[in-house]
């Protein structure tokens, strides 16, 4: 790991009836970023929330808003997610026909551009867009739901991505099944940004969110 470790709690595991408060609490507890999982019931078999919800929680935290779009198509909605207050916008390589164009559009909106890869998608698909992206998100579960089991084979993929990016300033983010047990496997392989939903939003209080994130940090130290 070269960049400082970033922990990005996924609000998918928060209590949606008080989302603003949850975002405030997890920020106070020491979250580095807030991870926002947008699902359309088409690219993934689940539906979550859209730009209106993101803009309504935006005033509750000054942390980086990291929007993970699991929607197809994505291009028609990029501007709405930028306006809603996203700092990073990540699209799935499998959900856009013109990945280079989608990345240019995100950067054109003044945002950091990320690409996510499903577990079955090889990292070679990113070879020709490496200079157009700020973050690679390696899915360590099949996208759509929180609380799934970490897919071990993705540790090797993380290692390969790390090698592929060389000295480019690209973050490597891991999403799915991150716990104090799995986190060090991927940080040792080169990941610097960890999404965690169920492992962070356990306990339902600022103190437990802090303890949950500390446990992940400690495991990776
Ligand atoms: C899954 C989402 C994840 C999810 C992670 O499609 O992209 O961000 O919330 O949840 P956990 O950490 O519980 O696996
Ligand atoms: Zn996610």
PDB file of C-alpha atoms in Angstrom, residues 1 3-7 32 171 187 191-194 216-218 220-221:
ATOM      1  CA  UNK A   1       0.000   0.000   0.000  1.00  0.00           C
ATOM      2  CA  UNK A   3      -1.404   5.824  -0.342  1.00  0.00           C
ATOM      3  CA  UNK A   4      -2.740   6.303   3.210  1.00  0.00           C
ATOM      4  CA  UNK A   5      -5.568   3.868   3.967  1.00  0.00           C
ATOM      5  CA  UNK A   6      -9.032   5.251   3.299  1.00  0.00           C
ATOM      6  CA  UNK A   7     -12.102   3.654   4.856  1.00  0.00           C
ATOM      7  CA  UNK A  32     -12.640   9.010   5.567  1.00  0.00           C
ATOM      8  CA  UNK A 171      -6.305   4.484  -6.021  1.00  0.00           C
ATOM      9  CA  UNK A 187      -4.079  -4.018   1.555  1.00  0.00           C
ATOM     10  CA  UNK A 191      -5.311  -1.792  -2.109  1.00  0.00           C
ATOM     11  CA  UNK A 192      -5.482   1.602  -0.383  1.00  0.00           C
ATOM     12  CA  UNK A 193      -9.222   2.272  -0.211  1.00  0.00           C
ATOM     13  CA  UNK A 194     -11.663  -0.063   1.530  1.00  0.00           C
ATOM     14  CA  UNK A 216     -10.152  -2.702  10.291  1.00  0.00           C
ATOM     15  CA  UNK A 217      -7.367  -0.102  10.486  1.00  0.00           C
ATOM     16  CA  UNK A 218      -5.551  -2.041  13.187  1.00  0.00           C
ATOM     17  CA  UNK A 220      -4.134  -3.526   8.218  1.00  0.00           C
ATOM     18  CA  UNK A 221      -1.414  -1.692  10.133  1.00  0.00           C
TER      19      UNK A 221
END
